[in-house]
GROMACS .gro file of C-alpha atoms in nm:
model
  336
    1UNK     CA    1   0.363   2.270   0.644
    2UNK     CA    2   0.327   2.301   0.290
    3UNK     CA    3  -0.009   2.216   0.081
    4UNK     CA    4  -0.052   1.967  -0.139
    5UNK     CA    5  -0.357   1.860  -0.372
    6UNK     CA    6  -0.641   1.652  -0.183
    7UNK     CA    7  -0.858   1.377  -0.282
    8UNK     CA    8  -1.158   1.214  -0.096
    9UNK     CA    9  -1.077   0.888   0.130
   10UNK     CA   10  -1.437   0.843   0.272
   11UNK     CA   11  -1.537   1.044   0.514
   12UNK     CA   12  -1.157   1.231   0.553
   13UNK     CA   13  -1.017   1.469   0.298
   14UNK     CA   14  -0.641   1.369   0.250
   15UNK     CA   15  -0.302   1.487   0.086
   16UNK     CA   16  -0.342   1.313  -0.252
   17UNK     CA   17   0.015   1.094  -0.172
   18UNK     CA   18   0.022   0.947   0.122
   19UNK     CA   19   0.295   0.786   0.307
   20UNK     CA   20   0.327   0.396   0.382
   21UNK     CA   21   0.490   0.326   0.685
   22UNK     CA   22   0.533  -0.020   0.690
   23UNK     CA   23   0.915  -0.053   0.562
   24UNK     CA   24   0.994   0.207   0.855
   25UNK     CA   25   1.081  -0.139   1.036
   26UNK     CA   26   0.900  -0.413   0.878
   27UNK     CA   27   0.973  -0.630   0.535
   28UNK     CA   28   1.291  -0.481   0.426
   29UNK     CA   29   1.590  -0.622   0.633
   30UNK     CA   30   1.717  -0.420   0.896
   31UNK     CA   31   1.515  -0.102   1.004
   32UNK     CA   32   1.695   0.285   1.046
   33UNK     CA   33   1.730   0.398   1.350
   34UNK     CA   34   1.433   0.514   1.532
   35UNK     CA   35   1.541   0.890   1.528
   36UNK     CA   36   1.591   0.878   1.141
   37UNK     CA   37   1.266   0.712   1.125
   38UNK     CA   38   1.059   0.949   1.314
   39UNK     CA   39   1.288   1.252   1.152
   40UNK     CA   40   1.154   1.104   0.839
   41UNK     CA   41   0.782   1.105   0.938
   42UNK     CA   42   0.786   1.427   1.065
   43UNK     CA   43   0.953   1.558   0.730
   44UNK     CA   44   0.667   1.399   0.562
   45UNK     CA   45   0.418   1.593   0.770
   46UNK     CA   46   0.639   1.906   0.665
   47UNK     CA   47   0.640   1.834   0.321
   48UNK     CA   48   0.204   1.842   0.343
   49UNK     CA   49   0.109   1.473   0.379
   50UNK     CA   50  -0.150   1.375   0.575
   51UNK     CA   51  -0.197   1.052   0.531
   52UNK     CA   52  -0.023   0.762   0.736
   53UNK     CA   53  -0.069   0.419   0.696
   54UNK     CA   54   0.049   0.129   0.915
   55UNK     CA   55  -0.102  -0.228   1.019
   56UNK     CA   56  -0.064  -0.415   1.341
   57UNK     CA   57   0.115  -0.673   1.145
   58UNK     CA   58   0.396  -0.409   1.095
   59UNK     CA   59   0.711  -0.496   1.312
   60UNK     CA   60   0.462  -0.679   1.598
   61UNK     CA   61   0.287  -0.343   1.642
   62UNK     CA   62   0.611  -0.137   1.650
   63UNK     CA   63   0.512   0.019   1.368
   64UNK     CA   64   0.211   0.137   1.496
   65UNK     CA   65   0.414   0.272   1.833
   66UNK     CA   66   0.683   0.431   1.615
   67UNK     CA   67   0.418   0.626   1.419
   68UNK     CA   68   0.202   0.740   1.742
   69UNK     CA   69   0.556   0.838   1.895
   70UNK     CA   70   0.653   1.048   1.613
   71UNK     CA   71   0.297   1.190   1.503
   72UNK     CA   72   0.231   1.280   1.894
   73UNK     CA   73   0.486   1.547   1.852
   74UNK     CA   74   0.314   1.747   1.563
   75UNK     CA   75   0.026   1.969   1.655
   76UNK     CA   76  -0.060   1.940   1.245
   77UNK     CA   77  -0.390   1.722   1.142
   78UNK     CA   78  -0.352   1.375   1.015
   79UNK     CA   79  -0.526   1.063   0.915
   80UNK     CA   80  -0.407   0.719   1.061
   81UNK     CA   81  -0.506   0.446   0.892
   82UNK     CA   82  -0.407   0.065   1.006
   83UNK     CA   83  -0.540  -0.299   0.977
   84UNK     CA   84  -0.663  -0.617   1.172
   85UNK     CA   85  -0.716  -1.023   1.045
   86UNK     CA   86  -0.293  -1.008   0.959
   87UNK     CA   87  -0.168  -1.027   1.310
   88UNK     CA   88   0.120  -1.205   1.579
   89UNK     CA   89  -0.015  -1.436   1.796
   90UNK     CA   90   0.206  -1.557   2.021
   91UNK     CA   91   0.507  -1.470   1.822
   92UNK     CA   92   0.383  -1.641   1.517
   93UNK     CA   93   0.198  -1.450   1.232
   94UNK     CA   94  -0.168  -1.494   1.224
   95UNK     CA   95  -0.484  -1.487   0.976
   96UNK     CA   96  -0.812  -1.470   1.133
   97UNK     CA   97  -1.144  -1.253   1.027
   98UNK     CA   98  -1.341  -1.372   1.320
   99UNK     CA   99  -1.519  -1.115   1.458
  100UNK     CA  100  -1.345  -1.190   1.812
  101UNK     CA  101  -0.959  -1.195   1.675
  102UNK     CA  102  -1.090  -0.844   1.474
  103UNK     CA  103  -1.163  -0.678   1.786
  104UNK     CA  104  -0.874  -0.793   1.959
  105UNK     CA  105  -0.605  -0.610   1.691
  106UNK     CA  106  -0.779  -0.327   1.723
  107UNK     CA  107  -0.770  -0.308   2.052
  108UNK     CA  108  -0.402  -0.353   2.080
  109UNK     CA  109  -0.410  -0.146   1.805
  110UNK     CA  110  -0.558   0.172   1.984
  111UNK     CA  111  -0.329   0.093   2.309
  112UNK     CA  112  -0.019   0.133   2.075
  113UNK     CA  113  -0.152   0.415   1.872
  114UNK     CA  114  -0.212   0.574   2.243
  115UNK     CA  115  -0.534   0.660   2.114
  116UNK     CA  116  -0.899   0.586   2.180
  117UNK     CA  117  -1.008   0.613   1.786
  118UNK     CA  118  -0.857   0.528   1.474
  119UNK     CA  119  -0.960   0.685   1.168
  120UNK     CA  120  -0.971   0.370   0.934
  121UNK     CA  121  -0.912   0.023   0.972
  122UNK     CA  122  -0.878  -0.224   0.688
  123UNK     CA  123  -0.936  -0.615   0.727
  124UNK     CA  124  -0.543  -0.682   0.557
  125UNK     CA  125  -0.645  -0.965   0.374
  126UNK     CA  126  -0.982  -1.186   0.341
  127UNK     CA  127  -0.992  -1.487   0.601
  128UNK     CA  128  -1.169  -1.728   0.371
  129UNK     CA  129  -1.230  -1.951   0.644
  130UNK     CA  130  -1.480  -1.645   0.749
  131UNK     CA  131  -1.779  -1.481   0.592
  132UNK     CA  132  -1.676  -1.171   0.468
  133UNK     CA  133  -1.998  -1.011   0.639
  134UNK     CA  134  -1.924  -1.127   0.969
  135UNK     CA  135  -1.577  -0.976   0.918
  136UNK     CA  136  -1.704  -0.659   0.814
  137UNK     CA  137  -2.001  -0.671   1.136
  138UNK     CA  138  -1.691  -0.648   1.387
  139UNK     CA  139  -1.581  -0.328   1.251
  140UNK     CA  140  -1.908  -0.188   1.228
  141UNK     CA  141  -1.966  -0.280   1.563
  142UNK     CA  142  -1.657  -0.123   1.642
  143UNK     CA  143  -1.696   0.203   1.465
  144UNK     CA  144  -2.088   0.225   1.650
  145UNK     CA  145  -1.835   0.220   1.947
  146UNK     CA  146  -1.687   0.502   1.829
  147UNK     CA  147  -1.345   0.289   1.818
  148UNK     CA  148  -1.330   0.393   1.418
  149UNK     CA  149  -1.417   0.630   1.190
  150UNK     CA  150  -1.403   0.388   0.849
  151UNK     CA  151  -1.400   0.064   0.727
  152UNK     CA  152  -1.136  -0.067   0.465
  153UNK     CA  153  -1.048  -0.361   0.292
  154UNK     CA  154  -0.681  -0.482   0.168
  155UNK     CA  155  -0.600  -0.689  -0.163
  156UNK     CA  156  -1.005  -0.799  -0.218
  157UNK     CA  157  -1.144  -0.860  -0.532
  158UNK     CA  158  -1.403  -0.674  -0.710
  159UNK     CA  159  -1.661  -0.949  -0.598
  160UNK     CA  160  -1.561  -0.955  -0.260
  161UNK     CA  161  -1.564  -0.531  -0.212
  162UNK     CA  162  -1.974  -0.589  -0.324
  163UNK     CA  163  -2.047  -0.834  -0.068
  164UNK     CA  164  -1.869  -0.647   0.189
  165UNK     CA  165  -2.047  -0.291   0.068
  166UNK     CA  166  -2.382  -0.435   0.119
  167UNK     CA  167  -2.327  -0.496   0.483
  168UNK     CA  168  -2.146  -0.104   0.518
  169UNK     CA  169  -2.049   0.148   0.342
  170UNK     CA  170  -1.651   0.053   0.262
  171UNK     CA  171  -1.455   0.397   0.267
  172UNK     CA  172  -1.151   0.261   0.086
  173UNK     CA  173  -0.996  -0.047  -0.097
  174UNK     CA  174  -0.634  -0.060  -0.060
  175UNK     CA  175  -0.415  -0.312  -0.306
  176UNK     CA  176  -0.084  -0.264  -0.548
  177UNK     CA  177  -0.081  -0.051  -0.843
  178UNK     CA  178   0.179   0.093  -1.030
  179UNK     CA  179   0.252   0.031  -1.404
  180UNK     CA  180   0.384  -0.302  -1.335
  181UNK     CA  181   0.146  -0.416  -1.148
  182UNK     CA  182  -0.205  -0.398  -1.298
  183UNK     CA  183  -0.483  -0.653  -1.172
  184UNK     CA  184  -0.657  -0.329  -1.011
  185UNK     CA  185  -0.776  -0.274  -1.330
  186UNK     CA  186  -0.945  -0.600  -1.387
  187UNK     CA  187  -1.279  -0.504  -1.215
  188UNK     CA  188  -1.135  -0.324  -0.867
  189UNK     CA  189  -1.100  -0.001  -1.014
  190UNK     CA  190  -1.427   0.046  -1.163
  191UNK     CA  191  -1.603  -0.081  -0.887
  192UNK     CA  192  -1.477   0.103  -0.628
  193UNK     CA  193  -1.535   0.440  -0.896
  194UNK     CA  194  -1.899   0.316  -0.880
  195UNK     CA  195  -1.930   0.265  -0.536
  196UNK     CA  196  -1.790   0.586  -0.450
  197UNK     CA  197  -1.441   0.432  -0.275
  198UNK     CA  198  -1.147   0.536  -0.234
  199UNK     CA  199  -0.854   0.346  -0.408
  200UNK     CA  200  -0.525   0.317  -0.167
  201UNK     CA  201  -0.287   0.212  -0.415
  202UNK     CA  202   0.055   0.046  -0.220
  203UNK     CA  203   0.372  -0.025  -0.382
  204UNK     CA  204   0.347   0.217  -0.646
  205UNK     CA  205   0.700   0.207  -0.776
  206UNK     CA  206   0.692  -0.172  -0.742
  207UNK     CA  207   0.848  -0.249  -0.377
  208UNK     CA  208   1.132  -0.056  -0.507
  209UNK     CA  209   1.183  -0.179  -0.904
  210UNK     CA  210   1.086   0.168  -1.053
  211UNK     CA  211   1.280   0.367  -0.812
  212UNK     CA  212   1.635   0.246  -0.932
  213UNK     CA  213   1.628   0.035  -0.594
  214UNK     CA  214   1.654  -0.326  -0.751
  215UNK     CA  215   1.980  -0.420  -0.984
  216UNK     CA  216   2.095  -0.751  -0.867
  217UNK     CA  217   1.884  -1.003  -0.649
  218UNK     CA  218   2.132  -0.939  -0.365
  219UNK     CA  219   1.887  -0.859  -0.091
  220UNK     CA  220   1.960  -0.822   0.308
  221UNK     CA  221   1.796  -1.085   0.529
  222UNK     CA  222   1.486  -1.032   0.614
  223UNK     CA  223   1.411  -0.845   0.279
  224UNK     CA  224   1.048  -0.983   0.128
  225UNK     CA  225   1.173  -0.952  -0.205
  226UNK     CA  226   1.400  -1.279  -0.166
  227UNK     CA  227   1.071  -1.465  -0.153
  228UNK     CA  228   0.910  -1.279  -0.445
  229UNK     CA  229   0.913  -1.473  -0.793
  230UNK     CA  230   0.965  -1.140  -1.031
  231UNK     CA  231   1.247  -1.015  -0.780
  232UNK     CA  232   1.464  -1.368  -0.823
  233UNK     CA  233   1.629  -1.512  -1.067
  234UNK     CA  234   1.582  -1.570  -1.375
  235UNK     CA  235   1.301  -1.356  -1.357
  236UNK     CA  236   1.477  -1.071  -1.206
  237UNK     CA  237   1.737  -1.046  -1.557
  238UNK     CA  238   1.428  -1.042  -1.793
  239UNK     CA  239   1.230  -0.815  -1.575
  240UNK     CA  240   1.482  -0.532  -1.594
  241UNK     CA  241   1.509  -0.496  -1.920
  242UNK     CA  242   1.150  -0.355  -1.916
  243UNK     CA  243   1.285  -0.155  -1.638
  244UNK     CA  244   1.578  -0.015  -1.808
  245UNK     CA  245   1.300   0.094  -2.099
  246UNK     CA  246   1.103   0.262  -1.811
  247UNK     CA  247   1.372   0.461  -1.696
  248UNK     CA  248   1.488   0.564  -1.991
  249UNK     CA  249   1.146   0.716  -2.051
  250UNK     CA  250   1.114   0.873  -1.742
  251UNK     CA  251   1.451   1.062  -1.783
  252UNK     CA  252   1.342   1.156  -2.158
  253UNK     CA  253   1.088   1.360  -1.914
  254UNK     CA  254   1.278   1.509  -1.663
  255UNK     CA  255   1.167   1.281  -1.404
  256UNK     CA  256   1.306   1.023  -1.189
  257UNK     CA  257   1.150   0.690  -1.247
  258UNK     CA  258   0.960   0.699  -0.910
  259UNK     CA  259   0.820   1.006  -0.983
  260UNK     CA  260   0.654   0.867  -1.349
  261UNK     CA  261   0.546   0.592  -1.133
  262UNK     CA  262   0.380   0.812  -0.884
  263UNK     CA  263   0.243   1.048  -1.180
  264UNK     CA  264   0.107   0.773  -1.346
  265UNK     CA  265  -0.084   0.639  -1.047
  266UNK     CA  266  -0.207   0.942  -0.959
  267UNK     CA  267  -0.347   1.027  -1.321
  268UNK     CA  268  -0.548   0.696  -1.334
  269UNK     CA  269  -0.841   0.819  -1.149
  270UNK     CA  270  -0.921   1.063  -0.901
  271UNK     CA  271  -1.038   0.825  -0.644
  272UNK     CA  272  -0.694   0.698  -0.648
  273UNK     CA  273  -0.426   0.742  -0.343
  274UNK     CA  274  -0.123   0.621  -0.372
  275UNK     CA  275   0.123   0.568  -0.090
  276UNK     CA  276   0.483   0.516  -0.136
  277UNK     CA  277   0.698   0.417   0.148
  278UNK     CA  278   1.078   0.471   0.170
  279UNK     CA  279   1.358   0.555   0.436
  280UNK     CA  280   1.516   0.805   0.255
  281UNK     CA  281   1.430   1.195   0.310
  282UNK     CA  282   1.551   1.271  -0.043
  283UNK     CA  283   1.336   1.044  -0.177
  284UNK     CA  284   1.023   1.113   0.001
  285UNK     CA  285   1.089   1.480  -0.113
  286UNK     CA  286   1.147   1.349  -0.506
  287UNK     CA  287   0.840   1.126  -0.405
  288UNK     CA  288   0.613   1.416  -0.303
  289UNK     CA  289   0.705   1.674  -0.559
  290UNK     CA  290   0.504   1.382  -0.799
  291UNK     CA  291   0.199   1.527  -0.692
  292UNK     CA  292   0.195   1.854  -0.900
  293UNK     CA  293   0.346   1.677  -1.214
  294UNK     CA  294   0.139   1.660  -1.554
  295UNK     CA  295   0.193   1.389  -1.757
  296UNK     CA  296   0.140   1.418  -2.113
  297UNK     CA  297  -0.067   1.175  -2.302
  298UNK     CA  298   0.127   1.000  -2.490
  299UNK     CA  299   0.290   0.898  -2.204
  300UNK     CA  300   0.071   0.598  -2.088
  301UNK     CA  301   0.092   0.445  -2.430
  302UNK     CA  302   0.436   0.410  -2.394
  303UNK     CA  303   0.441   0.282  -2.038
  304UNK     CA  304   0.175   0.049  -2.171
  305UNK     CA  305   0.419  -0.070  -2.466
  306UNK     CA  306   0.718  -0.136  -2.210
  307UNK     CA  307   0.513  -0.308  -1.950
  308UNK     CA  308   0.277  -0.546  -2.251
  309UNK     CA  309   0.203  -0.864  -2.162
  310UNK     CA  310   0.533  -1.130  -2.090
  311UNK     CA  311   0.772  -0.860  -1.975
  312UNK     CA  312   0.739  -0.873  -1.654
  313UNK     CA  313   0.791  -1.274  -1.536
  314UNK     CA  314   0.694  -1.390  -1.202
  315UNK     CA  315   0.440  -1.397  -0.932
  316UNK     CA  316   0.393  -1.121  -0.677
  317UNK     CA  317   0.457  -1.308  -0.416
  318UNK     CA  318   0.527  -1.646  -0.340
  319UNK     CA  319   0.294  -1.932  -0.307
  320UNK     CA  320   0.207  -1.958   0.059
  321UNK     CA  321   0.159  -1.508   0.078
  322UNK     CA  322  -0.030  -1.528  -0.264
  323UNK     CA  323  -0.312  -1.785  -0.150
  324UNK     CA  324  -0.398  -1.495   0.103
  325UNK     CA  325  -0.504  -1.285  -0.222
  326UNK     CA  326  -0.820  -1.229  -0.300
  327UNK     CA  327  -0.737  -1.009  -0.581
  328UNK     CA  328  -0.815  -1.126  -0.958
  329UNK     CA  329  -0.552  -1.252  -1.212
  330UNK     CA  330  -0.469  -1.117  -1.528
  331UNK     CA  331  -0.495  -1.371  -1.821
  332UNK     CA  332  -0.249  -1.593  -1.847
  333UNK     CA  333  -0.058  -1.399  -1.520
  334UNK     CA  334   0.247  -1.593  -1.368
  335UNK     CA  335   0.143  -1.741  -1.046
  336UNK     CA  336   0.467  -1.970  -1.002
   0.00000   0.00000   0.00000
C-alpha cells in the first residue's frame, strides 16, 4: 500500500484524494463488470487511498454492497462514508429528512455495508419540507447509538451548514468543485474553514469535462449528463472551447487535464478533499499521482482567465435535480 499525503475529515485522518464510488454502477449508463469494479477498488486501496464514498441512493444500495464486497477483502484501514434523505422507496427515488425515513437508510445502509457502524453519513440533499435540525437530531441520535462516527451534509449552503452546526458538530460538507464549477466559493468554503469542516469536493474534473471524457453530446442511456444543461447542446459547443483552452494549459505543464483539475482542488485549501470517481485503472493511477503535484502560481490566474464569467453556459443540472440544491448561485449563473 503506498502513502499518500493526509488531511483532516473530522474525527478520521484520510488520504488527501479520495475515491467516489458512485459511477462504479450508478449515473453513467451501463456499469463494468463487477470483477473490474472491485479490481478497481482494491487498486485504489493499493495505490494509498483511504477514503470511499458511496450513498444508498447509488444503484438501489448496490453500490454500497459492491463496496463492502470488495473492501471486506483488504485487511488495510479505510473510511466509508455514505448518505440518507436521497433514497428508493418502493422502486421510485425518494427525498425525505424526516427523522424516521433518516433512520431507515441507514439502517439498510449498515445491513448492506455488512457492518454495524459507518464512519460518516451525510443527509444527500436538504428536505426543505423538514427542519434542518430535526434532520440533523436523527443522526445524532444515531451516532449516540454508536451507528456513526460523523455527521455530513451534501450540496447545503453556507446558511444552512450554520443552522445545522449549532445542533452538532458537522465533520464535513460535501458539494462540486473543480475550476468549472465554483459556487463553493460563494460563502461554503469559508465557512466550513471557520467552523473547522472538512470540504468533500465531488466532481472535480467536472463529471468528466476536464478529463478529455466529453467531445460530442453522444451519451449512453442512462448517462446523467443527457439531462444536464452545460453537457447539451448548444451549450455543450461553447463550453468546450473553454475546455480546449484548459487542456492546452494543462499539457503546457506536463499534466493531463484531470490531474490540473485535481491539483487545483487540492491547492485551494487544506480542509479540502476531493474525490474523483472513474472506471478506469489508468486513470485512477493518473488521478492519484495529482496528489504530490505543485502547481505554480501563476497557474490559477490562468485557469481563472479560461473559466471567467459566460464561458461556461448552462445549469448543473436540470430543473427538477437543481430545486433539490441548497447551494448558492453565482451572479447572474445559468439556471435554465
Amino acid at each position: 500500500m503506498t502513502l499518500l499525503p493526509t488531511r483532516a475529515l473530522g474525527p478520521y485522518t484520510v488520504s488527501s484524494i479520495g475515491l467516489g464510488c458512485m459511477n462504479l454502477n450508478h449515473a453513467y449508463g451501463v456499469p463494468p463488470q463487477e470483477a473490474d469494479a472491485i479490481a478497481l477498488l482494491h487498486r485504489a486501496v493499493d495505490l494509498g487511498i483511504t477514503l470511499f464514498d458511496t450513498a444508498a441512493l447509488y444503484g438501489l444500495g448496490d453500490n454500497e454492497r459492491l463496496v463492502a464486497k470488495a473492501l471486506a477483502t483488504r485487511s488495510e484501514p479505510v473510511t466509508l462514508t455514505t448518505k440518507c434523505v436521497l433514497d428508493f422507496v418502493d422502486g421510485k427515488r425518494s427525498l425525505n429528512g424526516a427523522p424516521d425515513a433518516i433512520t431507515r437508510t441507514v439502517e439498510g445502509s449498515l445491513d448492506r455495508l455488512g457492518t454495524d457502524h459507518i464512519a460518516l453519513v451525510y443527509l444527500h440533499r436538504l428536505d426543505k419540507k423538514v427542519p434542518i435540525e430535526e434532520s440533523v437530531g436523527a443522526l445524532v441520535r444515531l451516532k449516540e447509538a454508536g451507528k456513526i462516527g460523523a455527521i455530513g451534509l451534501s450540496e447545503m449552503s453556507a446558511a444552512t451548514i450554520r443552522r445545522a452546526q449549532a445542533v452538532h458538530p458537522i465533520a464535513a460538507v460535501q458539494s462540486e468543485y473543480s475550476p468549472v464549477v465554483r459556487n463553493p466559493e460563494l460563502a461554503v468554503l469559508d465557512a466550513c474553514r471557520e467552523l473547522g469542516i472538512a470540504f468533500v469536493a465531488f466532481s472535480p474534473v467536472a463529471r468528466g469535462l476536464l478529463a478529455g471524457a466529453v467531445r460530442k453530446a453522444d451519451y449512453a442511456a442512462h448517462d446523467i449528463r443527457a439531462q444536464m444543461p452545460r453537457f447539451t447542446e448548444p451549450n455543450l459547443t461553447h463550453n468546450l472551447q473553454a475546455v480546449d483552452a484548459y487542456d492546452a494549459l494543462a499539457a503546457r505543464h506536463g499534466m493531463t487535464p484531470a490531474q490540473l483539475s485535481i491539483a487545483w482542488t487540492l491547492a485551494r485549501g487544506e480542509h479540502i478533499i476531493p474525490i474523483p470517481g472513474t472506471r478506469s485503472i489508468r486513470h485512477l493511477e493518473e488521478d492519484v499521482a495529482a496528489a504530490t503535484m505543485a502547481l505554480p502560481e501563476d497557474i490559477f490566474a490562468e485557469i481563472d482567465a479560461i473559466f471567467a464569467p459566460g464561458a461556461i453556459r448552462g445549469a448543473r443540472y436540470a430543473a427538477a435535480m437543481q430545486a433539490q440544491i441548497d447551494t448558492e448561485t453565482l451572479p447572474g449563473e445559468d439556471l435554465a
